[in-house]
Coordinates of C-alpha atoms in Angstrom, one line a residue:
Chain J
M1248 CA 0.0 0.0 0.0
I1249 CA 1.2 3.5 -0.8
Q1250 CA 0.2 6.5 1.3
I1251 CA 0.8 9.9 0.0
E1252 CA 0.5 12.4 2.8
N1253 CA 0.3 16.1 2.4
I1254 CA 3.0 16.4 -0.4
C1255 CA 4.1 19.8 -1.4
F1256 CA 6.8 20.6 -4.0
K1257 CA 8.2 24.0 -5.0
Y1258 CA 10.3 25.1 -7.9
N1259 CA 11.6 28.7 -8.2
N1260 CA 9.3 29.7 -5.3
D1261 CA 6.2 28.5 -7.2
Y1262 CA 4.2 25.6 -5.9
I1263 CA 4.2 22.7 -8.4
L1264 CA 2.3 20.4 -6.1
K1265 CA 0.3 21.5 -3.0
N1266 CA -1.2 19.3 -0.2
I1267 CA -1.5 16.1 -2.2
N1268 CA -3.1 13.4 -0.2
F1269 CA -4.3 10.0 -1.4
S1270 CA -3.5 6.3 -1.0
I1271 CA -3.2 3.3 -3.4
S1272 CA -4.1 -0.2 -2.2
D1273 CA -2.3 -3.3 -3.1
G1274 CA -3.1 -4.7 -6.6
E1275 CA -4.8 -1.4 -7.6
I1276 CA -4.3 0.1 -11.1
F1277 CA -4.3 3.8 -10.4
G1278 CA -4.5 6.5 -13.0
I1279 CA -3.2 10.1 -12.7
I1280 CA -4.4 12.5 -15.4
G1281 CA -3.5 16.2 -15.8
K1282 CA -2.9 18.7 -18.4
T1283 CA 0.6 19.9 -19.4
G1284 CA 2.2 21.7 -16.4
S1285 CA -0.3 20.3 -13.9
G1286 CA 2.6 18.6 -11.9
K1287 CA 2.2 15.0 -13.2
S1288 CA 5.8 14.4 -14.0
T1289 CA 6.9 16.0 -10.7
L1290 CA 4.5 13.7 -8.8
V1291 CA 6.1 10.7 -10.8
N1292 CA 9.5 11.8 -9.8
I1293 CA 8.4 12.2 -6.1
L1294 CA 6.7 8.7 -6.2
S1295 CA 9.8 7.1 -7.7
G1296 CA 12.0 8.7 -5.0
L1297 CA 13.9 10.9 -7.5
A1298 CA 12.7 14.2 -6.2
K1299 CA 12.2 15.1 -2.6
P1300 CA 9.1 17.1 -1.6
I1301 CA 9.5 20.1 0.6
E1302 CA 6.7 18.8 2.8
G1303 CA 4.9 15.5 3.3
E1304 CA 5.7 11.8 3.3
I1305 CA 5.4 8.9 1.0
I1306 CA 4.9 5.7 2.9
V1307 CA 5.2 2.3 1.1
D1308 CA 4.3 -0.7 3.2
G1309 CA 4.8 1.3 6.4
Q1310 CA 8.3 2.7 5.3
N1311 CA 9.0 6.4 4.4
I1312 CA 10.8 6.2 1.0
Y1313 CA 12.8 9.3 2.0
N1314 CA 14.2 7.6 4.9
K1315 CA 17.9 7.3 3.8
K1316 CA 18.3 3.7 5.0
E1317 CA 15.2 2.5 3.1
N1318 CA 15.5 4.6 0.1
K1319 CA 18.0 2.7 -2.1
N1320 CA 16.5 -0.6 -1.2
L1321 CA 13.0 0.6 -2.0
L1322 CA 14.0 2.2 -5.3
S1323 CA 15.9 -0.9 -6.6
Y1324 CA 13.5 -3.6 -5.6
K1325 CA 10.0 -2.1 -5.1
I1326 CA 9.5 0.9 -7.4
S1327 CA 10.2 0.8 -11.2
T1328 CA 9.4 3.6 -13.5
V1329 CA 8.9 3.6 -17.2
F1330 CA 9.5 7.3 -18.1
Q1331 CA 8.1 9.3 -21.0
N1332 CA 10.2 8.4 -24.1
P1333 CA 11.9 5.5 -22.3
E1334 CA 14.0 4.7 -25.3
K1335 CA 16.3 7.6 -24.3
Q1336 CA 17.6 5.4 -21.4
L1337 CA 19.1 2.7 -23.7
F1338 CA 22.9 2.7 -24.0
S1339 CA 24.3 -0.8 -24.0
K1340 CA 25.8 -2.8 -26.7
T1341 CA 22.9 -5.3 -26.8
V1342 CA 19.3 -5.2 -25.6
Y1343 CA 20.2 -8.1 -23.2
D1344 CA 22.8 -5.9 -21.5
D1345 CA 20.3 -3.1 -21.2
I1346 CA 17.7 -5.2 -19.6
A1347 CA 20.3 -6.7 -17.3
F1348 CA 21.5 -3.3 -16.2
S1349 CA 19.3 -2.7 -13.2
L1350 CA 19.7 -6.3 -12.0
R1351 CA 23.5 -5.9 -12.2
N1352 CA 23.3 -2.8 -10.2
Q1353 CA 21.7 -4.9 -7.5
N1354 CA 24.7 -7.3 -7.6
I1355 CA 22.4 -10.2 -8.6
S1356 CA 24.3 -13.3 -9.9
E1357 CA 24.5 -13.8 -13.7
S1358 CA 22.6 -17.1 -13.7
I1359 CA 19.6 -15.5 -12.0
I1360 CA 19.9 -12.5 -14.3
N1361 CA 19.9 -14.8 -17.4
K1362 CA 16.9 -16.8 -16.1
D1363 CA 14.9 -13.5 -15.3
I1364 CA 15.6 -12.0 -18.7
K1365 CA 14.6 -15.1 -20.5
E1366 CA 11.4 -15.1 -18.5
I1367 CA 10.6 -11.5 -19.3
A1368 CA 11.6 -11.8 -22.9
K1369 CA 9.1 -14.8 -23.3
F1370 CA 6.4 -12.8 -21.6
L1371 CA 6.9 -9.7 -23.8
N1372 CA 7.6 -11.7 -27.0
I1373 CA 11.2 -10.4 -27.4
S1374 CA 13.0 -12.8 -29.7
S1375 CA 16.6 -13.9 -29.0
D1376 CA 17.6 -12.0 -32.2
I1377 CA 16.3 -8.8 -30.7
L1378 CA 18.0 -9.6 -27.3
N1379 CA 21.4 -9.8 -29.1
A1380 CA 20.8 -6.7 -31.3
S1381 CA 21.9 -3.2 -30.6
P1382 CA 19.1 -1.2 -29.0
F1383 CA 19.8 1.6 -31.3
H1384 CA 18.8 -0.5 -34.3
L1385 CA 15.3 -1.2 -33.0
S1386 CA 12.1 0.4 -34.1
G1387 CA 10.2 2.9 -31.8
G1388 CA 7.7 0.2 -30.6
E1389 CA 10.5 -2.3 -30.0
K1390 CA 12.5 0.2 -28.0
R1391 CA 9.4 1.0 -25.9
K1392 CA 9.0 -2.8 -25.3
C1393 CA 12.7 -3.1 -24.4
A1394 CA 12.3 -0.2 -21.9
L1395 CA 9.2 -1.9 -20.4
A1396 CA 11.2 -5.1 -20.1
C1397 CA 14.0 -3.1 -18.3
A1398 CA 11.3 -2.0 -15.7
L1399 CA 9.5 -5.4 -15.4
V1400 CA 12.6 -7.5 -15.0
T1401 CA 13.2 -6.2 -11.5
K1402 CA 9.7 -7.6 -10.6
P1403 CA 8.6 -4.3 -9.0
K1404 CA 6.0 -4.1 -6.4
I1405 CA 5.0 -0.7 -7.8
L1406 CA 5.2 0.0 -11.5
I1407 CA 4.9 3.6 -12.6
L1408 CA 4.1 4.3 -16.3
D1409 CA 4.6 8.0 -17.3
E1410 CA 2.8 8.5 -20.6
P1411 CA 3.5 5.0 -21.6
I1412 CA 1.6 5.0 -25.0
S1413 CA 2.4 8.4 -26.3
G1414 CA 3.8 8.3 -29.8
L1415 CA 2.8 4.6 -30.3
D1416 CA 0.6 3.5 -33.2
P1417 CA -2.8 2.0 -32.4
Y1418 CA -1.6 -1.6 -33.0
T1419 CA 1.4 -1.3 -30.7
T1420 CA -0.7 0.6 -28.1
E1421 CA -3.2 -2.3 -28.0
K1422 CA -0.3 -4.8 -27.6
F1423 CA 1.3 -2.6 -24.9
I1424 CA -1.9 -2.4 -22.9
N1425 CA -2.4 -6.2 -23.2
Y1426 CA 1.2 -6.8 -21.8
I1427 CA 0.4 -4.5 -18.8
K1428 CA -2.9 -6.2 -18.3
D1429 CA -1.4 -9.7 -18.3
Y1430 CA 1.5 -8.6 -16.1
H1431 CA -0.9 -7.1 -13.6
H1432 CA -3.1 -10.3 -13.7
K1433 CA 0.1 -12.3 -13.0
E1434 CA 1.8 -10.3 -10.3
K1435 CA -1.1 -8.4 -8.8
N1436 CA 1.2 -5.4 -8.1
I1437 CA 0.4 -1.7 -8.0
I1438 CA 0.4 0.0 -11.3
I1439 CA 0.3 3.8 -11.5
F1440 CA -0.5 5.1 -15.0
V1441 CA 0.1 8.8 -15.8
S1442 CA -1.3 10.6 -18.9
N1443 CA -2.5 13.9 -20.1
S1444 CA -5.8 12.6 -21.3
A1445 CA -8.3 9.8 -20.5
N1446 CA -7.3 7.3 -23.2
K1447 CA -7.6 3.5 -23.7
F1448 CA -5.4 2.9 -20.6
S1449 CA -7.9 4.5 -18.4
Y1450 CA -10.2 1.6 -18.6
L1451 CA -7.8 -0.6 -16.8
C1452 CA -7.7 1.7 -13.8
N1453 CA -9.6 1.1 -10.6
R1454 CA -9.5 4.8 -9.8
I1455 CA -8.3 7.9 -11.6
L1456 CA -7.0 11.1 -10.0
T1457 CA -7.1 14.3 -11.9
L1458 CA -4.5 17.0 -11.3
G1459 CA -4.9 20.7 -12.0
S1460 CA -2.5 23.5 -11.1
G1461 CA -0.7 21.2 -8.7
K1462 CA -3.9 20.2 -6.7
I1463 CA -6.1 17.2 -6.7
K1464 CA -9.3 18.0 -8.6
I1465 CA -11.2 14.7 -8.5
L1466 CA -10.4 11.2 -7.4
D1467 CA -13.1 8.8 -8.6
K1468 CA -13.9 5.7 -10.7
P1469 CA -13.0 5.9 -14.4
E1470 CA -16.7 6.1 -15.7
N1471 CA -17.4 9.0 -13.3
I1472 CA -14.2 10.8 -14.5
F1473 CA -15.2 10.3 -18.2
E1474 CA -18.6 11.9 -17.6
K1475 CA -16.8 15.0 -16.1
C1476 CA -14.0 15.0 -18.7
K1477 CA -15.4 18.0 -20.7
K1478 CA -15.8 20.1 -17.6
L1479 CA -12.3 19.3 -16.5
G1480 CA -10.9 20.1 -20.0
F1481 CA -9.8 16.6 -21.0
T1482 CA -11.0 14.4 -23.8
A1483 CA -12.8 11.2 -22.9
P1484 CA -11.9 7.9 -24.7
N1485 CA -13.5 7.8 -28.2
I1486 CA -15.4 4.6 -27.4
W1487 CA -16.9 6.2 -24.3
E1488 CA -18.0 9.2 -26.3
I1489 CA -19.7 7.0 -28.9
I1490 CA -21.5 5.0 -26.2
S1491 CA -22.7 8.1 -24.4
L1492 CA -24.0 9.5 -27.7
I1493 CA -25.9 6.2 -28.4
N1494 CA -27.2 6.1 -24.9
Q1495 CA -28.5 9.6 -25.2
N1496 CA -31.0 8.2 -27.7
G1497 CA -32.6 5.9 -25.1
Y1498 CA -30.3 2.8 -25.4
N1499 CA -28.5 1.3 -22.5
I1500 CA -25.0 0.1 -23.6
S1501 CA -22.6 -0.6 -20.8
T1502 CA -20.1 2.2 -20.2
K1503 CA -17.5 -0.3 -19.1
I1504 CA -16.9 -1.4 -22.8
S1505 CA -13.3 -0.5 -23.8
T1506 CA -12.6 -2.1 -27.1
T1507 CA -14.1 -1.6 -30.6
K1508 CA -14.9 -5.3 -30.8
Q1509 CA -17.0 -5.3 -27.7
L1510 CA -18.8 -2.2 -28.9
Q1511 CA -19.4 -3.8 -32.3
E1512 CA -21.0 -6.8 -30.6
Q1513 CA -23.3 -4.6 -28.4
V1514 CA -24.4 -2.5 -31.4
L1515 CA -25.1 -5.6 -33.5
K1516 CA -27.1 -7.1 -30.5
L1517 CA -29.1 -3.8 -30.4
I1518 CA -29.8 -3.9 -34.1
K1519 CA -30.9 -7.6 -33.9
E1520 CA -33.2 -6.7 -31.0
K1521 CA -34.8 -3.9 -33.0
E1522 CA -35.2 -6.0 -36.1
A1523 CA -36.9 -8.7 -34.1
K1524 CA -39.3 -6.2 -32.6
N1525 CA -40.1 -4.7 -36.0
K1526 CA -40.6 -8.1 -37.9
P1527 CA -44.1 -8.6 -39.0
C1528 CA -45.7 -11.8 -37.6
K1529 CA -46.1 -14.5 -40.1
I1530 CA -49.5 -16.2 -40.2
Chain Z
M1162 CA 22.5 19.6 -12.6
Q1163 CA 19.1 21.2 -11.9
N1164 CA 20.2 24.8 -12.4
L1165 CA 22.2 24.4 -15.6
T1166 CA 21.2 27.2 -17.9
F1167 CA 24.5 27.9 -19.5
G1168 CA 24.1 28.9 -23.1
R1169 CA 20.5 30.0 -22.7
Y1170 CA 19.3 33.4 -24.0
I1171 CA 17.3 35.3 -21.4
P1172 CA 15.1 37.9 -23.2
S1173 CA 15.0 41.4 -21.6
N1174 CA 15.0 45.0 -22.5
S1175 CA 18.2 45.9 -20.6
P1176 CA 20.9 48.2 -22.1
V1177 CA 23.3 45.2 -22.3
H1178 CA 20.7 43.3 -24.4
K1179 CA 20.4 46.3 -26.7
V1180 CA 24.1 46.5 -27.5
D1181 CA 25.0 45.4 -31.1
P1182 CA 26.1 41.7 -31.0
R1183 CA 29.1 42.5 -33.2
I1184 CA 30.4 44.9 -30.5
K1185 CA 29.8 42.3 -27.9
I1186 CA 31.9 39.7 -29.8
I1187 CA 34.7 42.1 -30.7
S1188 CA 34.9 43.5 -27.1
S1189 CA 34.9 40.0 -25.7
I1190 CA 37.8 39.0 -27.9
L1191 CA 39.7 42.2 -26.8
L1192 CA 38.9 41.6 -23.1
F1193 CA 40.1 37.9 -23.4
G1194 CA 43.4 39.2 -24.7
F1195 CA 43.8 41.8 -22.0
I1196 CA 42.7 39.4 -19.2
F1197 CA 45.4 37.0 -20.3
S1198 CA 47.9 39.8 -20.4
A1199 CA 47.0 40.9 -16.8
K1200 CA 50.0 40.5 -14.6
N1201 CA 48.7 41.3 -11.2
L1202 CA 45.7 40.6 -9.0
L1203 CA 44.7 44.2 -8.9
A1204 CA 44.1 44.3 -12.7
L1205 CA 42.0 41.1 -12.5
I1206 CA 39.9 42.4 -9.6
F1207 CA 39.3 45.5 -11.6
V1208 CA 38.1 43.5 -14.6
F1209 CA 36.0 41.2 -12.4
L1210 CA 34.2 44.2 -10.7
A1211 CA 33.6 45.8 -14.1
L1212 CA 32.1 42.5 -15.3
L1213 CA 29.9 42.3 -12.2
G1214 CA 28.6 45.8 -13.2
V1215 CA 27.7 44.5 -16.7
V1216 CA 25.8 41.6 -15.1
L1217 CA 23.9 44.0 -12.8
L1218 CA 23.1 46.2 -15.9
S1219 CA 21.8 43.2 -17.8
S1220 CA 18.8 42.8 -15.4
I1221 CA 19.7 39.2 -14.8
K1222 CA 19.5 38.4 -11.1
L1223 CA 23.1 38.1 -9.8
S1224 CA 22.1 35.1 -7.6
K1225 CA 20.5 33.3 -10.6
F1226 CA 23.6 34.2 -12.8
L1227 CA 26.1 32.8 -10.2
K1228 CA 23.8 29.7 -9.5
S1229 CA 23.8 28.8 -13.2
L1230 CA 27.6 29.1 -13.3
K1231 CA 28.1 27.1 -10.1
F1232 CA 29.1 23.9 -11.9
I1233 CA 31.7 25.6 -14.3
I1234 CA 33.2 27.7 -11.5
I1235 CA 33.6 24.6 -9.4
L1236 CA 35.3 23.0 -12.4
A1237 CA 37.6 26.1 -12.7
F1238 CA 38.5 25.7 -9.0
I1239 CA 39.4 22.0 -9.4
T1240 CA 41.4 22.7 -12.6
N1241 CA 43.3 25.4 -10.7
F1242 CA 43.9 23.3 -7.7
I1243 CA 45.4 20.5 -9.9
N1244 CA 47.5 23.2 -11.6
F1245 CA 48.6 24.4 -8.1
I1246 CA 49.6 20.9 -7.0
F1247 CA 51.7 20.4 -10.2
E1248 CA 53.4 23.7 -9.8
I1249 CA 54.5 22.7 -6.3
F1250 CA 55.8 19.3 -7.6
A1251 CA 57.6 21.0 -10.5
L1252 CA 59.4 23.3 -8.1
H1253 CA 60.2 20.4 -5.8
K1254 CA 58.6 22.2 -2.9
N1255 CA 57.2 20.7 0.3
I1256 CA 53.5 21.1 0.7
F1257 CA 54.1 23.0 3.9
D1258 CA 56.8 25.2 2.4
I1259 CA 54.8 27.1 -0.1
E1260 CA 55.9 30.5 -1.1
Y1261 CA 53.6 33.5 -1.4
Y1262 CA 54.0 33.9 -5.2
I1263 CA 52.7 30.3 -5.9
V1264 CA 49.5 31.0 -4.1
L1265 CA 49.2 34.5 -5.9
N1266 CA 49.8 32.9 -9.3
S1267 CA 47.1 30.4 -8.6
C1268 CA 44.6 33.1 -7.6
I1269 CA 45.5 35.1 -10.7
T1270 CA 44.9 32.0 -12.9
L1271 CA 41.5 31.3 -11.2
L1272 CA 40.3 34.8 -11.6
K1273 CA 41.3 34.8 -15.2
L1274 CA 39.3 31.6 -15.8
I1275 CA 36.3 32.9 -13.9
S1276 CA 36.4 36.3 -15.8
L1277 CA 36.5 34.4 -19.1
I1278 CA 33.4 32.3 -18.0
F1279 CA 31.6 35.6 -17.0
I1280 CA 32.2 37.2 -20.3
S1281 CA 31.0 34.3 -22.4
S1282 CA 28.0 33.8 -20.2
V1283 CA 27.0 37.5 -20.3
I1284 CA 27.1 37.3 -24.1
M1285 CA 25.1 34.1 -24.3
Y1286 CA 22.5 35.3 -21.8
T1287 CA 22.0 38.7 -23.4
T1288 CA 22.3 37.9 -27.2
S1289 CA 19.6 36.0 -29.1
P1290 CA 20.8 33.1 -31.3
T1291 CA 19.8 35.0 -34.4
G1292 CA 21.8 38.0 -33.1
I1293 CA 24.9 35.9 -32.7
S1294 CA 24.3 34.4 -36.1
S1295 CA 24.1 37.7 -37.9
A1296 CA 27.0 39.1 -36.0
I1297 CA 29.3 36.2 -36.9
S1298 CA 28.3 36.3 -40.5
S1299 CA 28.8 40.1 -40.6
L1300 CA 32.2 39.8 -38.9
L1301 CA 33.3 37.0 -41.2
L1302 CA 32.3 39.0 -44.3
P1303 CA 35.9 39.9 -45.3
F1304 CA 36.7 36.1 -45.4
K1305 CA 33.9 35.7 -48.0
Y1306 CA 36.2 37.3 -50.6
L1307 CA 38.8 34.5 -49.8
G1308 CA 36.2 31.9 -50.8
L1309 CA 35.1 31.0 -47.3
N1310 CA 31.4 30.1 -46.8
T1311 CA 30.8 32.5 -43.9
E1312 CA 27.0 31.9 -43.7
E1313 CA 27.6 28.2 -43.2
I1314 CA 30.2 28.9 -40.4
A1315 CA 27.8 31.3 -38.7
I1316 CA 24.8 28.9 -38.8
T1317 CA 26.9 26.1 -37.5
I1318 CA 28.2 28.1 -34.5
T1319 CA 24.7 29.4 -33.7
I1320 CA 23.1 25.9 -33.8
S1321 CA 25.9 24.6 -31.6
I1322 CA 25.3 27.3 -29.0
R1323 CA 21.5 27.0 -29.2
F1324 CA 21.5 23.2 -28.7
L1325 CA 23.7 23.4 -25.6
P1326 CA 21.0 24.0 -23.0
I1327 CA 18.6 21.5 -24.7
L1328 CA 21.2 18.8 -24.4
L1329 CA 22.0 19.7 -20.8
L1330 CA 18.2 19.4 -20.1
E1331 CA 18.2 16.0 -21.8
A1332 CA 21.2 14.9 -19.7
K1333 CA 19.3 15.8 -16.6
N1334 CA 16.3 13.7 -17.7
I1335 CA 18.5 10.8 -18.6
A1336 CA 20.3 11.0 -15.3
L1337 CA 16.9 10.8 -13.6
I1338 CA 16.0 7.7 -15.6
Q1339 CA 19.3 6.0 -14.9
K1340 CA 18.9 6.8 -11.3
S1341 CA 15.6 5.0 -11.3
R1342 CA 17.4 1.9 -12.7
G1343 CA 19.7 1.9 -9.6
V1344 CA 22.6 4.1 -10.8
S1345 CA 24.1 6.1 -7.9
F1346 CA 25.4 9.6 -8.8
D1347 CA 25.9 10.4 -5.2
G1348 CA 29.0 8.2 -4.5
K1349 CA 32.3 9.7 -3.5
N1350 CA 34.5 7.4 -5.5
I1351 CA 35.8 9.4 -8.5
F1352 CA 36.3 6.3 -10.7
L1353 CA 32.8 5.2 -10.1
K1354 CA 31.5 8.7 -10.9
A1355 CA 33.4 8.6 -14.1
K1356 CA 31.8 5.3 -15.0
T1357 CA 28.3 6.6 -14.3
L1358 CA 28.9 9.4 -16.8
F1359 CA 29.1 6.7 -19.4
F1360 CA 25.4 5.9 -18.7
I1361 CA 24.4 9.5 -19.6
S1362 CA 27.0 10.3 -22.3
V1363 CA 26.0 7.4 -24.7
P1364 CA 22.3 8.2 -24.8
I1365 CA 23.1 12.0 -25.1
F1366 CA 25.5 11.3 -28.1
V1367 CA 22.8 9.2 -29.8
L1368 CA 20.2 11.9 -29.1
S1369 CA 22.3 14.8 -30.4
L1370 CA 22.9 12.9 -33.6
K1371 CA 19.2 12.2 -34.0
K1372 CA 18.4 15.9 -33.2
A1373 CA 21.0 17.0 -35.8
H1374 CA 19.4 14.8 -38.4
E1375 CA 15.9 16.0 -37.6
L1376 CA 17.0 19.6 -37.7
A1377 CA 18.7 19.1 -41.1
A1378 CA 15.5 17.5 -42.4
A1379 CA 13.3 20.4 -41.0
M1380 CA 15.6 23.0 -42.6
E1381 CA 15.7 21.2 -45.9
S1382 CA 11.8 20.8 -45.9
R1383 CA 11.7 24.7 -45.6
C1384 CA 14.0 24.9 -48.6
Y1385 CA 17.0 26.2 -46.6
N1386 CA 20.0 26.7 -48.8
V1387 CA 23.1 28.1 -47.2
N1388 CA 24.3 29.6 -50.5
S1389 CA 21.2 31.5 -51.5
P1390 CA 21.3 35.3 -50.7
R1391 CA 19.1 36.2 -47.8
T1392 CA 17.5 39.3 -46.3
K1393 CA 17.5 40.1 -42.5
Y1394 CA 14.5 40.9 -40.3
K1395 CA 16.7 42.9 -37.9
I1396 CA 19.5 44.9 -39.6
L1397 CA 22.3 45.6 -37.2
K1398 CA 22.9 49.4 -36.9
F1399 CA 25.2 51.5 -34.7
K1400 CA 23.2 52.9 -31.8
Q1401 CA 23.8 55.1 -28.7
E1402 CA 24.1 52.0 -26.5
D1403 CA 26.9 50.7 -28.7
L1404 CA 28.9 53.9 -28.2
V1405 CA 28.4 53.6 -24.4
A1406 CA 29.5 50.0 -24.6
I1407 CA 32.7 50.9 -26.5
I1408 CA 33.6 53.5 -24.0
Y1409 CA 33.0 51.1 -21.1
I1410 CA 35.2 48.4 -22.7
F1411 CA 37.9 51.1 -23.4
V1412 CA 37.8 52.1 -19.7
I1413 CA 38.2 48.4 -18.7
I1414 CA 41.2 48.0 -21.0
L1415 CA 42.7 51.3 -19.9
G1416 CA 42.2 50.1 -16.3
V1417 CA 44.0 46.8 -17.0
V1418 CA 46.9 48.6 -18.6
I1419 CA 47.3 51.0 -15.7
C1420 CA 46.9 48.3 -13.0
N1421 CA 49.5 46.2 -14.9
K1422 CA 52.1 49.0 -14.4
I1423 CA 51.4 49.3 -10.6
K1424 CA 53.9 47.2 -8.8
I1425 CA 52.5 45.4 -5.7

C-alpha cells in the first residue's frame, strides 16, 4: 500500500504540487491525469523517490521512502518507473545488457539475471535476435518494449508508467496495454499510470486522480471521471463518447466497454433486437 | 544539474541586451586578450568588478547568474587546484613550504578563468541566437572574398550554442531515468562517478545525432539553402548604447593597462 501524505513541492518559489493526499491499495491500477504543467511528472519523480518534496511523506508498506536507510532498497526492488520516451535510457551494446543493467546494479548473480531475462523476454515476446541486437537498431515500438522489459525484469511491487503510450501507433498501443494487463493479472502489483488525457489505458484503472494547477481536482472511478471530462478540460476515450451518444437516444450500452470489438458486438445485438421487434408476424 | 542554464538566452530590454552583438563579440575577444595579459591581482579584480557591473546592468539576477555558473566555477576551482599541486611538484617544494607567489599565481589563474566564463556567459544570456548568427556572418564578411562560406560557419556556430541548453536538459532527464534503474550519482568514488557518466553520455550522443538529423530535415523541408542570398529581419545598426559599450570596454582595457604598471 502507498500512502501519499500532504505532499508539497516548490520550484523557483512556485508551488508545483500543493497538499496532495491519497492512498493506493495493493493490486490497484491507479490513473493520474492532468494537463501539461499540472505537476504529473513531478509527482512521478516524487513517487519514484527521485525528487524530494519540501513537505509531506510517501509511505510504502509502512516505510517512508525518503528515509535514507530504506530509500535505495525501495528504489531498486520495489519501485520501477517507465518514463516518457523511455527509449532515451538505452545505451548498452545489446538489448540483453540493457535489460540486465538494473539487475547488475543490485549485484544479482549472472545465472539468475539470465533466467529472469529469458522469462521477461518470453512474456513480452522479445526474440533472441532482438535480445542480441543493438538497442539503437530497434524500431520505436520495440525500443518501448525493451524499456518496459527493463522495468519489469526487477519484478517491482510498484510499477509507474509515465505517458506509456504516447507516440505509439494503435496496434502497438493495444499490444502494450495487453502486456500490462497480463502482467498485472500475473503479479497483482500496484500500477500507476500517468497521462494527459483519458485514453484507452484509463479503462484498466480502478480509480483515476485528476490533477490541475498542482492540486487534486477529482479522485473517482473511471466512468465517473469520463462523464466530467469535458468540464475538466480533458478528452474522454473515443469509445466512451460514442457509447454516451448512443445512450442519449434511449439505449443502454454498458459504459465499461473499452474495445471496438465489444462495442461492435453490443451495437449488433441492439440492431438484432430492434429488427426482431419490427418483424411482421407470419400467419 | 538542476540549475544548468549555461548557453540559454534570457530575453530582456536591458541596455546590455540592446548592444550590437558585433560589438559584444569584438569586445569579448579584446577583453580575453587583455585578461590573459593581466600581470597582477589588482588588474583582475578591476576586470572582475567591471564585469559584475555588466551583469547587474543586464537585469539578470546576480544570484541566478552565479547559480547557473556554479558547476563551471567549481570545475575552474578543481582545474586550478590541480595546476597548483603540479606547480608545487615542479618546483620540488614541500606542501608546507609554499611561497607566497605560488598562491598568488594560482589566484590570478583562477580569476582569469572565472572572468572568461563571466564574459562568455553574459554574451550568451544577453544575445539572441539570431543576433549571434548575424553578428558572426557580418564579422566574417571579409573572409567571403577569400572563398570561405561565412553563412555556413555562422549557422553552425549558432546551432551549436542553441543546442547546448537543450542537451543539458536532456542529460538531466537521462540522469533521472538511470537513477531510477539503480545508478548512484551520489557516491564519492571518483572512478565510479566517471563510470556513471558513461550511462548518460552514450544516450546523449545518440540523441544529439538524432536531433541534428531532424533539424537538417526540417531545414531542408523549408528549402533552406546556405548559399542563397538572404535578407535580414533585424538589420544591425550602430546605436547610442553601442557607443556607451565601446567607452565602457575602453575604460576596462585602460584600467587593466594602468593596473599592470602598478607594482604590488
